[in-house]
Short mmCIF file of C-alpha atoms and ligand atoms in Angstrom, two decimals:
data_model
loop_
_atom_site.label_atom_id
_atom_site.label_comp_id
_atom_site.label_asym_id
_atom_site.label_seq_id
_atom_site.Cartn_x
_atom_site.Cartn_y
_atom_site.Cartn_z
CA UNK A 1 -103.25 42.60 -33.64
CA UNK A 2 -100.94 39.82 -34.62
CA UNK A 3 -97.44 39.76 -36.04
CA UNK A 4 -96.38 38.86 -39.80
CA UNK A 5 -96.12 34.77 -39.74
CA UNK A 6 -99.86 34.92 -38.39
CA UNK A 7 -100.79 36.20 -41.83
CA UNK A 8 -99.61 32.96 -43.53
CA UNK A 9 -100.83 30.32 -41.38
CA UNK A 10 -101.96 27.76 -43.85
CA UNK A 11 -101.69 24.62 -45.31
CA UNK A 12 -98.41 23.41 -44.33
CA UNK A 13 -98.84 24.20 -40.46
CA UNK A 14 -102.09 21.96 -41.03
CA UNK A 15 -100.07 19.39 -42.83
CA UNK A 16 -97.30 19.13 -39.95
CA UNK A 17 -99.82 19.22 -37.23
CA UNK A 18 -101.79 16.62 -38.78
CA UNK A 19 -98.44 14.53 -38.92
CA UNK A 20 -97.87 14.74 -35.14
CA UNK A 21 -101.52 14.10 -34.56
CA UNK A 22 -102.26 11.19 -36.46
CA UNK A 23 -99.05 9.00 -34.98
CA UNK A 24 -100.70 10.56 -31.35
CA UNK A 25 -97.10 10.76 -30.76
CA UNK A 26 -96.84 14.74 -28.81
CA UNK A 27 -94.19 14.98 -26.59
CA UNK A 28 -90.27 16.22 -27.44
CA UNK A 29 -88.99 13.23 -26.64
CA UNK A 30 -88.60 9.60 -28.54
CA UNK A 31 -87.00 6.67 -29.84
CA UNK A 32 -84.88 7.46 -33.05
CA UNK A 33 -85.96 4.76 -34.57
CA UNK A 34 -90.03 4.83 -33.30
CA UNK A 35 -91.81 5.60 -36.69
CA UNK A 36 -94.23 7.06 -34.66
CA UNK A 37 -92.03 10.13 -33.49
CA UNK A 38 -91.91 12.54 -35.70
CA UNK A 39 -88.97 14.44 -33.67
CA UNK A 40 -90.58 17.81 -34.41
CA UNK A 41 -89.44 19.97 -31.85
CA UNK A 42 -85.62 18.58 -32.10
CA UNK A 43 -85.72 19.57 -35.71
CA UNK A 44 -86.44 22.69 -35.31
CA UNK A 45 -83.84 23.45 -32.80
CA UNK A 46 -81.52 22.00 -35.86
CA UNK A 47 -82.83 23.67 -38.01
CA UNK A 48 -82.77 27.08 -37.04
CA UNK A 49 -78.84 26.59 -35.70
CA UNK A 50 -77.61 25.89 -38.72
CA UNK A 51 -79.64 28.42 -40.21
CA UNK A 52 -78.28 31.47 -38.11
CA UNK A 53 -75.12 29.76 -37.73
CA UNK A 54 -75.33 28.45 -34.19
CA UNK A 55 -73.94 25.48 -32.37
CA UNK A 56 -77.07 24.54 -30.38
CA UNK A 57 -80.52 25.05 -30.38
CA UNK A 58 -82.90 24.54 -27.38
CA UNK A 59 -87.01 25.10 -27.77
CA UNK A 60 -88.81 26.28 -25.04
CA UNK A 61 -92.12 27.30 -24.02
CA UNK A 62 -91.78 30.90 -24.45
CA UNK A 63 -89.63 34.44 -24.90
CA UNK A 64 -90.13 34.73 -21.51
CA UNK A 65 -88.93 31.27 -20.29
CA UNK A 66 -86.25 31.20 -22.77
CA UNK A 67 -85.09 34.16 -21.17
CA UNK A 68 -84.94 33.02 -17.53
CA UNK A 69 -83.09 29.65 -19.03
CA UNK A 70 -80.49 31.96 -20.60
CA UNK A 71 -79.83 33.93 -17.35
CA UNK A 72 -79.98 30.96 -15.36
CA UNK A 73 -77.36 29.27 -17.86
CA UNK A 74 -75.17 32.16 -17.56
CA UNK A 75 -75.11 31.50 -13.92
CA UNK A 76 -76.74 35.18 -13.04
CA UNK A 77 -78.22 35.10 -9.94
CA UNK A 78 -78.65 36.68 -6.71
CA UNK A 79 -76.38 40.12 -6.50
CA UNK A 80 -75.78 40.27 -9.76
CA UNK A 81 -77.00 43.49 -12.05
CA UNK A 82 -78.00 43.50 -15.86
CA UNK A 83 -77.91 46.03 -17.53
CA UNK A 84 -81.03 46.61 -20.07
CA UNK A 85 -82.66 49.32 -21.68
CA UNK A 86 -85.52 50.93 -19.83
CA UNK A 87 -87.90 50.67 -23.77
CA UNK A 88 -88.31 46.86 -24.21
CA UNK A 89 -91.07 44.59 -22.84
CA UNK A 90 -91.87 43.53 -19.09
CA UNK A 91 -90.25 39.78 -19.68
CA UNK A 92 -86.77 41.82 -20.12
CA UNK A 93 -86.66 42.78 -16.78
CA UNK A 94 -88.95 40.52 -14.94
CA UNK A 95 -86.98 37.23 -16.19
CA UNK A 96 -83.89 39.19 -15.05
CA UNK A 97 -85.56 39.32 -11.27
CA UNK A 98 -87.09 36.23 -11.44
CA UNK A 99 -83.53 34.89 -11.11
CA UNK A 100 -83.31 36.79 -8.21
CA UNK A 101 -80.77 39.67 -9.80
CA UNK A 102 -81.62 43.29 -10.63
CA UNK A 103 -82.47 45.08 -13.66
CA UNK A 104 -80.62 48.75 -14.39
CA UNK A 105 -82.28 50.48 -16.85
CA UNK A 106 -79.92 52.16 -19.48
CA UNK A 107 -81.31 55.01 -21.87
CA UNK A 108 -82.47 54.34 -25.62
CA UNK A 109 -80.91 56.15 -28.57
CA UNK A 110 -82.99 57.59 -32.19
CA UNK A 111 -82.50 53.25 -33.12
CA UNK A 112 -84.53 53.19 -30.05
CA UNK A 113 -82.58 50.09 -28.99
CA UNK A 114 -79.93 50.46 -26.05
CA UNK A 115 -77.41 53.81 -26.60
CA UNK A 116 -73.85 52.09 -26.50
CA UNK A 117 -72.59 55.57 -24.68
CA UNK A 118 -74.67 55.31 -22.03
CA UNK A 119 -73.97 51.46 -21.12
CA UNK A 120 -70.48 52.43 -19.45
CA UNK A 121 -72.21 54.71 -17.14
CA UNK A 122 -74.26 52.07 -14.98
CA UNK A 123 -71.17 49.26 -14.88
CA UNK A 124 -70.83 48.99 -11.20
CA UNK A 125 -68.71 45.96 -9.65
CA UNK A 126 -71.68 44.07 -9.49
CA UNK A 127 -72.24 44.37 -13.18
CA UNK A 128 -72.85 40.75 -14.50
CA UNK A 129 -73.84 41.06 -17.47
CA UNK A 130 -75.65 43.24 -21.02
CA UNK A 131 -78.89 42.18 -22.12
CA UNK A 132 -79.39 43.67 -25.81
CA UNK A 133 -82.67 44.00 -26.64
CA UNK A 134 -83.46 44.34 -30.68
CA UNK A 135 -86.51 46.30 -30.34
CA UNK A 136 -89.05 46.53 -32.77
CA UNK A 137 -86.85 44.56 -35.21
CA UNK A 138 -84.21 47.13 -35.67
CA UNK A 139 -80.59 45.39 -35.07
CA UNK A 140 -78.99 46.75 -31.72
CA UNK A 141 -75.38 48.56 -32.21
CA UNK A 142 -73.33 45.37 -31.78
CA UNK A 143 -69.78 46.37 -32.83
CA UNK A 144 -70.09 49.27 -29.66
CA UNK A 145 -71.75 46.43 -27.01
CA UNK A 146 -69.86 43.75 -28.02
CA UNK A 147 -66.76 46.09 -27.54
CA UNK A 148 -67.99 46.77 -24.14
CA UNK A 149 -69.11 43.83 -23.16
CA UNK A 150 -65.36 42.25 -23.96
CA UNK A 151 -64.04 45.67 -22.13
CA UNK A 152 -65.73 44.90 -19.00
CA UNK A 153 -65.40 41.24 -19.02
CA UNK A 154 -69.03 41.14 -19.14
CA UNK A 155 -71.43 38.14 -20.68
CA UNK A 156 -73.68 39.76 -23.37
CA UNK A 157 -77.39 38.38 -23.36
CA UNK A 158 -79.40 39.34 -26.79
CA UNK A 159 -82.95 39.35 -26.17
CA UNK A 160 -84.43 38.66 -29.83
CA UNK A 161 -87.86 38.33 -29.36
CA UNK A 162 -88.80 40.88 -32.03
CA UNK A 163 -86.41 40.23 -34.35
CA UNK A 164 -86.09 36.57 -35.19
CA UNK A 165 -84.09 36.34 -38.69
CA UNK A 166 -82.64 39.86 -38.48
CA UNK A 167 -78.89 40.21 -39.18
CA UNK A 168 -76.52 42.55 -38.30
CA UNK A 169 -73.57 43.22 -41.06
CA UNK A 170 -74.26 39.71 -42.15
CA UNK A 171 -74.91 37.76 -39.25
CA UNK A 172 -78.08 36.55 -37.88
CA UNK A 173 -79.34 38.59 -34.55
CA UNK A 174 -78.84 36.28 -31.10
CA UNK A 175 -75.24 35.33 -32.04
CA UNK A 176 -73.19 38.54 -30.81
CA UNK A 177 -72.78 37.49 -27.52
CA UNK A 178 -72.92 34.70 -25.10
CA UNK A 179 -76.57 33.59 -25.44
CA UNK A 180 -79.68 35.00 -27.68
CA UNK A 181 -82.99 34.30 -27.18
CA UNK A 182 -86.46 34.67 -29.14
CA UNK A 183 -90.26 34.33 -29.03
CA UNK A 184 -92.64 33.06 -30.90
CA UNK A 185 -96.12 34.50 -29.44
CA UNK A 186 -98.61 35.96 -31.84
CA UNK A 187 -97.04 39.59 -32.39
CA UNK A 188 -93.59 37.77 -33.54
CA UNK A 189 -92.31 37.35 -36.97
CA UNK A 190 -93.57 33.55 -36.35
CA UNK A 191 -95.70 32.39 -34.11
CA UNK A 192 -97.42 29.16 -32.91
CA UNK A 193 -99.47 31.48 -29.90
CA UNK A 194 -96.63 30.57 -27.76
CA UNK A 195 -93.19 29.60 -27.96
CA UNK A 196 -89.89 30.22 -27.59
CA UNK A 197 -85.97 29.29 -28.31
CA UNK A 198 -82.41 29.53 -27.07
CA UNK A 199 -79.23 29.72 -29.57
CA UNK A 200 -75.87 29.63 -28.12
CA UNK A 201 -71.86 28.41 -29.24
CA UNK A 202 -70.49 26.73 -25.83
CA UNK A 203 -71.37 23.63 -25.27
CA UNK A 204 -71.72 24.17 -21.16
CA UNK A 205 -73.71 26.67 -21.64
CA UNK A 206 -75.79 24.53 -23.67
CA UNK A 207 -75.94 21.63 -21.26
CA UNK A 208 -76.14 23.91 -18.58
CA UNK A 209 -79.73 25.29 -20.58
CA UNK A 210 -80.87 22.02 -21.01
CA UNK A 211 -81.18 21.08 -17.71
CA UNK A 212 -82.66 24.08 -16.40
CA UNK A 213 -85.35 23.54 -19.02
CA UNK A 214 -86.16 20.26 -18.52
CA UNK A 215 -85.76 19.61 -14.39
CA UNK A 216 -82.04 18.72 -14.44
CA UNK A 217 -81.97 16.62 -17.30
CA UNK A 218 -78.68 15.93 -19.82
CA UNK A 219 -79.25 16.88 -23.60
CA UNK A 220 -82.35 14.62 -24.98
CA UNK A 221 -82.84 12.91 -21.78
CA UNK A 222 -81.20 9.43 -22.02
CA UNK A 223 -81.90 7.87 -18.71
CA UNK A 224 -77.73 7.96 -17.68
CA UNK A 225 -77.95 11.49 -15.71
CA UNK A 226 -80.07 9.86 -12.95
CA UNK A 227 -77.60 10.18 -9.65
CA UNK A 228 -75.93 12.85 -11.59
CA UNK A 229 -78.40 16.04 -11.60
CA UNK A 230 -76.16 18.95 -10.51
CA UNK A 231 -79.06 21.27 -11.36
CA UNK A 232 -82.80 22.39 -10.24
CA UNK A 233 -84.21 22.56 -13.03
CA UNK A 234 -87.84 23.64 -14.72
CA UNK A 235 -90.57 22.41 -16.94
CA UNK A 236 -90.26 24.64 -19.95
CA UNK A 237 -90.03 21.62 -22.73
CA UNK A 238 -91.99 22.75 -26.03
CA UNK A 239 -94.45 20.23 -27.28
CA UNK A 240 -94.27 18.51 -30.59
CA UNK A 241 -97.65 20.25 -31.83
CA UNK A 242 -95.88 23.97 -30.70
CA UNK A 243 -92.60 22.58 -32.80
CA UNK A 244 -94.93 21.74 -35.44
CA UNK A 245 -96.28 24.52 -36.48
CA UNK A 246 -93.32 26.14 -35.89
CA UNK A 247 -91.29 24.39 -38.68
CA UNK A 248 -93.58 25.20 -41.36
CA UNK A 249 -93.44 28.92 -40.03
CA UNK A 250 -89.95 29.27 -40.18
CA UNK A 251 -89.98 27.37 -43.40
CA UNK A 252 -91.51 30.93 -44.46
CA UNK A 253 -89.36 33.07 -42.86
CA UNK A 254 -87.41 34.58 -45.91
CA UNK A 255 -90.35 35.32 -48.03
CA UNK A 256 -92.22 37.05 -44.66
CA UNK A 257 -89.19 39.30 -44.62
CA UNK A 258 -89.04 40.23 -48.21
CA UNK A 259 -92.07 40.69 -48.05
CA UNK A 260 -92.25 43.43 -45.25
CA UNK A 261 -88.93 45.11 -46.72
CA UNK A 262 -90.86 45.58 -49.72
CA UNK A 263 -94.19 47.04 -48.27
CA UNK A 264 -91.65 49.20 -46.31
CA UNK A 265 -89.62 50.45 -48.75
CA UNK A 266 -92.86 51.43 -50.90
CA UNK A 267 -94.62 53.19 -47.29
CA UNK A 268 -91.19 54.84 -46.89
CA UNK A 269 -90.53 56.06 -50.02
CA UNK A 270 -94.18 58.26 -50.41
CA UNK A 271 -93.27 59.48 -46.60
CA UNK A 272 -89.88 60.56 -47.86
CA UNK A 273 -91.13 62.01 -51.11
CA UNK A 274 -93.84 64.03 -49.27
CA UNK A 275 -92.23 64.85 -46.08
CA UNK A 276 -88.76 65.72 -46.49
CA UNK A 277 -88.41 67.13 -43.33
CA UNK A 278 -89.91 63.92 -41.45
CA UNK A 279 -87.18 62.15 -39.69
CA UNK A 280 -87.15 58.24 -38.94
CA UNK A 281 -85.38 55.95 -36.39
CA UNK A 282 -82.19 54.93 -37.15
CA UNK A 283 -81.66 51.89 -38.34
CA UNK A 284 -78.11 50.51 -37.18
CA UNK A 285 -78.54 48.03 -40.39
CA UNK A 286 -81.38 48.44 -42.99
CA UNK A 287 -80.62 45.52 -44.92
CA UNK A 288 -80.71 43.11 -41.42
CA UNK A 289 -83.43 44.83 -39.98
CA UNK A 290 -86.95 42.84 -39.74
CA UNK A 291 -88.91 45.75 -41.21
CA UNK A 292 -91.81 45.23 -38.88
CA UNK A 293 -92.30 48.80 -38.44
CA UNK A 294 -92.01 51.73 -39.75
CA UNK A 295 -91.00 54.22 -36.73
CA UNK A 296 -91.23 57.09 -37.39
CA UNK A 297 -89.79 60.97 -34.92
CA UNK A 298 -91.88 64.27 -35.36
CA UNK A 299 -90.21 67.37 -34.55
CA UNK A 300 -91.63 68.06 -30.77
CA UNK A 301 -93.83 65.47 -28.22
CA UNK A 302 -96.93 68.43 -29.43
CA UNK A 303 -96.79 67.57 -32.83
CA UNK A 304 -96.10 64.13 -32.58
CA UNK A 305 -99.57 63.89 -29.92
CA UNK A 306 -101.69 66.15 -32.78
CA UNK A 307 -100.13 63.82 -35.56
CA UNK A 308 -101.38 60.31 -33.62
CA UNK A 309 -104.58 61.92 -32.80
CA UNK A 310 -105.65 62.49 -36.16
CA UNK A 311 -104.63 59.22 -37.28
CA UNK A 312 -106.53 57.18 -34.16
CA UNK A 313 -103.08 55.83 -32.87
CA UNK A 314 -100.55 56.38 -29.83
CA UNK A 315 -97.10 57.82 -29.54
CA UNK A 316 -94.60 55.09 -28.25
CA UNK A 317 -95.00 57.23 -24.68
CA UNK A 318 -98.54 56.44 -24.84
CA UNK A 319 -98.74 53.43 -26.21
CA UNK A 320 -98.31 51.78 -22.53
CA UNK A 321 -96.22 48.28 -22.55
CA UNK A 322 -92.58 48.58 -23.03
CA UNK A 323 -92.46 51.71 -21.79
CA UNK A 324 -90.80 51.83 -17.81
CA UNK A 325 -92.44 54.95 -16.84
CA UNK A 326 -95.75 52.59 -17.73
CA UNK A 327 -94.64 49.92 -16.20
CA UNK A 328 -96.10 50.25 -12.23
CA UNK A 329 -94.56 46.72 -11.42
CA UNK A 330 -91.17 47.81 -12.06
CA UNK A 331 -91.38 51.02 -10.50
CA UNK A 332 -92.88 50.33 -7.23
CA UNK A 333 -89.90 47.17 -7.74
CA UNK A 334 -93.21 44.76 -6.97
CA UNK A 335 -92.74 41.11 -6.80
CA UNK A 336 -95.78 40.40 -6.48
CA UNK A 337 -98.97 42.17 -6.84
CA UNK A 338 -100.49 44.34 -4.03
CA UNK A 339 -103.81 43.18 -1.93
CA UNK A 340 -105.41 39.82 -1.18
CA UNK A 341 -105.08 37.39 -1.99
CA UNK A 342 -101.22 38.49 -2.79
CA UNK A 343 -98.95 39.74 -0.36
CA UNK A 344 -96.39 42.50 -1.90
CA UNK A 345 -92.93 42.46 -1.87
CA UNK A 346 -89.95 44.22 -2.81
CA UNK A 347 -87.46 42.95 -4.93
CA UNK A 348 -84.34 43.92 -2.56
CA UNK A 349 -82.36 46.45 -4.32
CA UNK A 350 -80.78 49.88 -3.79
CA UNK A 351 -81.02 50.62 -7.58
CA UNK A 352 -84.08 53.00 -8.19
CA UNK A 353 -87.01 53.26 -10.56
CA UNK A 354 -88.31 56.21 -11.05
CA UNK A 355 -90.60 57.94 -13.54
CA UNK A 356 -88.23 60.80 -16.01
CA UNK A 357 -84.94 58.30 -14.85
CA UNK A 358 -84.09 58.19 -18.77
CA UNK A 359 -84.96 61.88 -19.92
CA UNK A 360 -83.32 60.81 -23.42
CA UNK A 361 -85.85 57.57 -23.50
CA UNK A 362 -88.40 59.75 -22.52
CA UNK A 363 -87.66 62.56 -25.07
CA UNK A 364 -87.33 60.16 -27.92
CA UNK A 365 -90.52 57.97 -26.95
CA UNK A 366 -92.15 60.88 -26.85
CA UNK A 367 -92.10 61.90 -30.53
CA UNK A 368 -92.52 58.57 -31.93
CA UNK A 369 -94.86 56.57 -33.87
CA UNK A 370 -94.98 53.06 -34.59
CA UNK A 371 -96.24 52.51 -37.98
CA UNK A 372 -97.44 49.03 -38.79
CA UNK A 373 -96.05 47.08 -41.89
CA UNK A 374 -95.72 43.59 -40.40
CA UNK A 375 -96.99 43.73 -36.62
CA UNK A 376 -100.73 45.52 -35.71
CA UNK A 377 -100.26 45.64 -32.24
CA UNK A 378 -101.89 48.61 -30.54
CA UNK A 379 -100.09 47.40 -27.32
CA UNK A 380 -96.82 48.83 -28.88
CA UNK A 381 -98.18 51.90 -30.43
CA UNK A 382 -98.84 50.39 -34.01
CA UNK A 383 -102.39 50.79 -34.25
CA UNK A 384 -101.79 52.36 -37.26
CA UNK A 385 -100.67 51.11 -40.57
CA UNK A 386 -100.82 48.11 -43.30
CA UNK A 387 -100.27 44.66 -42.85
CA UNK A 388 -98.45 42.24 -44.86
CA UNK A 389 -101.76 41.19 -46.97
CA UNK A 390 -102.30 45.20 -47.70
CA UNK A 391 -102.23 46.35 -51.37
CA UNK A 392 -100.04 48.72 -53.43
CA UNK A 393 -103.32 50.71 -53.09
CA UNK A 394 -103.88 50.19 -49.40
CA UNK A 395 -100.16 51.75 -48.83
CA UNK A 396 -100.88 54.45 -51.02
CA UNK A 397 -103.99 55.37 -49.47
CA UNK A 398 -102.45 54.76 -45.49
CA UNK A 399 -99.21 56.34 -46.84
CA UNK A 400 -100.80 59.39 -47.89
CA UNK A 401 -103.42 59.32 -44.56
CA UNK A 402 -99.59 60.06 -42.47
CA UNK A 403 -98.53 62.34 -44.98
CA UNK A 404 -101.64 64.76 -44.60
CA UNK A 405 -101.78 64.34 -40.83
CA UNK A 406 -98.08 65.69 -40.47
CA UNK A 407 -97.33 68.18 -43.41
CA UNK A 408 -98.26 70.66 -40.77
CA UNK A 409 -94.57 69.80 -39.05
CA UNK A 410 -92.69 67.79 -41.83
CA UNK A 411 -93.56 69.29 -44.82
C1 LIG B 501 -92.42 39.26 -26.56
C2 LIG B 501 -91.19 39.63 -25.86
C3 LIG B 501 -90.65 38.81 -24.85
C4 LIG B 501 -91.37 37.65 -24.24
O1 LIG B 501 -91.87 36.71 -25.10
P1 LIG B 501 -93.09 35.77 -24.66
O2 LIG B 501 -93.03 34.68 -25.67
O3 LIG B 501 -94.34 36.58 -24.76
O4 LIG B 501 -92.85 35.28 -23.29
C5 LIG B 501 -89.42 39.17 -24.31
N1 LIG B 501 -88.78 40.26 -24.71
C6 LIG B 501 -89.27 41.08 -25.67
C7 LIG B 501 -88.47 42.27 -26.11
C8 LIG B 501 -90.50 40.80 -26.26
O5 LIG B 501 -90.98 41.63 -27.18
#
């Protein structure tokens, strides 16, 4: 069920847990020149800025959490709408309520990430802001929601929890706009179970993220911001045990993602060979995307059901998370569950959820099929597939398993 970085846990996590262990040193937070702190999670923020090519770097607990410190930075709020598309995952749209503004859902296009021409359509005066969400991996279509975004005077959020290290025409994912964020939970290219990170340029907006994360605080806490906290802030510091294992993940980032390219490009190429007629997402940049997942669009929502059937796996429609018309929280605009001991309310909006909203979404959901090359996660419809330890003959033999359940339709 995991994602790819869970395949390669191994000696060096163990070596830079056992660092932070043995001085018993395991919060963020030190004295430079204490031999004891190993500064773990403050070199990973480092590192992974100047990786991607990003001013500052802020750790954090989770996707989630790093989301709600990125809208909160922003200053989004109460009466504000964000606009996000109505496929991505629950912490999209919840962290975007949780701040007390309102998600709109916008449709999908065949990348299955948000369709730039339908963006314009839900900008209302109380449009705030775009959250891009890089779903599955695949690279959202950032030349078109950049454009908008500067069009509309509107800040441009990229949620990059399933595609940390993808690129788009060169450039790492999270650095389009005003703020990315990413996760590092157990289906993610890295993961430490949980975990997550901001990147952003401006240095208020950095500050600004700081403090929300860490109740108030100025960058690394240094004492001097007592009498001066401008902000409520939360607890959503990482741990140096979390950054730990984190830095020898992301140590293996590169070879994880040339990795899945490869496994892809083999999967792909017996699909394409076999199945001329079989059509997959598009991919608004091959080279940048994470290659995850192989996603695949039958002909009709019938053949695409008969097709997942014989192969013991979902469509996307089916596949139940990420999905709005799945998603019973959002649609009956819940804030918190129904019947003791919770009491339900509404998140106060006008804007309405509604199963069959996003008749594109739903078209394009329905005739899909997440195959797995990096990410076994029956949760998003990849129940089917290889993994990055499989074989040459293991993607043969799962290659060819697709190729005989849909030559009925593709052939
Ligand atoms: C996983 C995920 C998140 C949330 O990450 P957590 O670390 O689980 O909180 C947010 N957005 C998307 C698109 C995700 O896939």
């Amino acid at each position: 069920m995991p994602g790819p970085g869970f395949y390669f846990i191994g000696e060096e996590e163990e070596r830079e847990v056992l660092d932070v262990i043995r001085s018993g040193h395991l919060n963020r937070y030190g004295s430079e020149d204490d031999p004891k702190f190993k500064k773990k999670v403050y070199t990973l923020e480092n590192e992974v800025a100047r990786k991607f090519g990003a001013k500052y770097g802020l750790a954090v607990t989770s996707g989630t959490s790093a989301l709600i410190v990125a809208l909160q930075a922003l200053r989004i709020g109460p009466g504000d709408e964000v606009i996000c598309p109505g496929y991505t995952f629950i912490a999209s749209m919840s962290s975007i309520i949780t701040v007390g503004a309102v998600p709109v859902l916008a449709e999908i296009d065949d990348s299955l990430t948000l369709d730039p021409n339908d963006v314009e359509r839900h900008i209302t005066p109380k449009t705030k802001a775009i959250m891009a969400v890089h779903m599955l991996g695949n690279p959202c279509a950032m030349d078109e929601l950049v454009a908008i975004a500067n069009k509309h005077k509107l800040l441009l959020i990229e949620d990059t929890a399933q595609a940390f290290g993808g690129m788009y025409k060169g450039k790492y994912l999270g650095l389009f706009g005003d703020i990315g964020t990413y996760s590092f939970n157990v289906y993610k290219t890295i993961n430490a179970g949980d975990g997550g990170l901001v990147l952003m340029n401006d240095e208020s907006v950095f500050k600004s993220a700081f403090a929300i994360h860490d109740q108030g605080h100025m960058p690394l806490r240094t004492g001097l911001e007592v009498g001066n906290r401008s902000i409520i802030g939360q607890n959503f510091r990482m741990n140096e045990l979390t950054g730990a294992v984190l830095l020898a993940q992301f140590k293996k980032l590169d070879q994880l993602l040339e990795r899945l390219h490869s496994i892809k490009k083999d999967f792909k190429k017996i699909l394409k060979d076999e199945l001329p007629k079989l059509q997959f997402r598009k991919l608004n940049d091959e080279a940048g995307e994470l290659a995850t997942l192989l996603t695949v669009l039958l002909p009709s929502k019938e053949a695409a059901d008969a097709v997942a059937k014989k192969l013991g796996t979902k469509t996307i429609s089916h596949s139940g998370w990420h999905v709005y018309n799945n998603m019973e929280q959002i649609l009956g605009k819940k804030q918190v569950a129904e019947g003791p001991p919770f009491r339900s309310t509404e998140f106060p909006t006008d804007v309405v959820y509604e199963k069959g909203m996003l008749p594109k979404t739903d078209d394009i959901l329905n005739r899909a099929i997440n195959i797995s090359i990096g990410v076994v996660d029956a949760g998003l419809g990849s129940g089917f597939g290889v993994n990055p330890l499989s074989s040459k003959e293991e993607i043969r033999e799962k290659a060819m398993e697709f190729v005989r359940a849909a030559s009925f339709c593709c052939k």
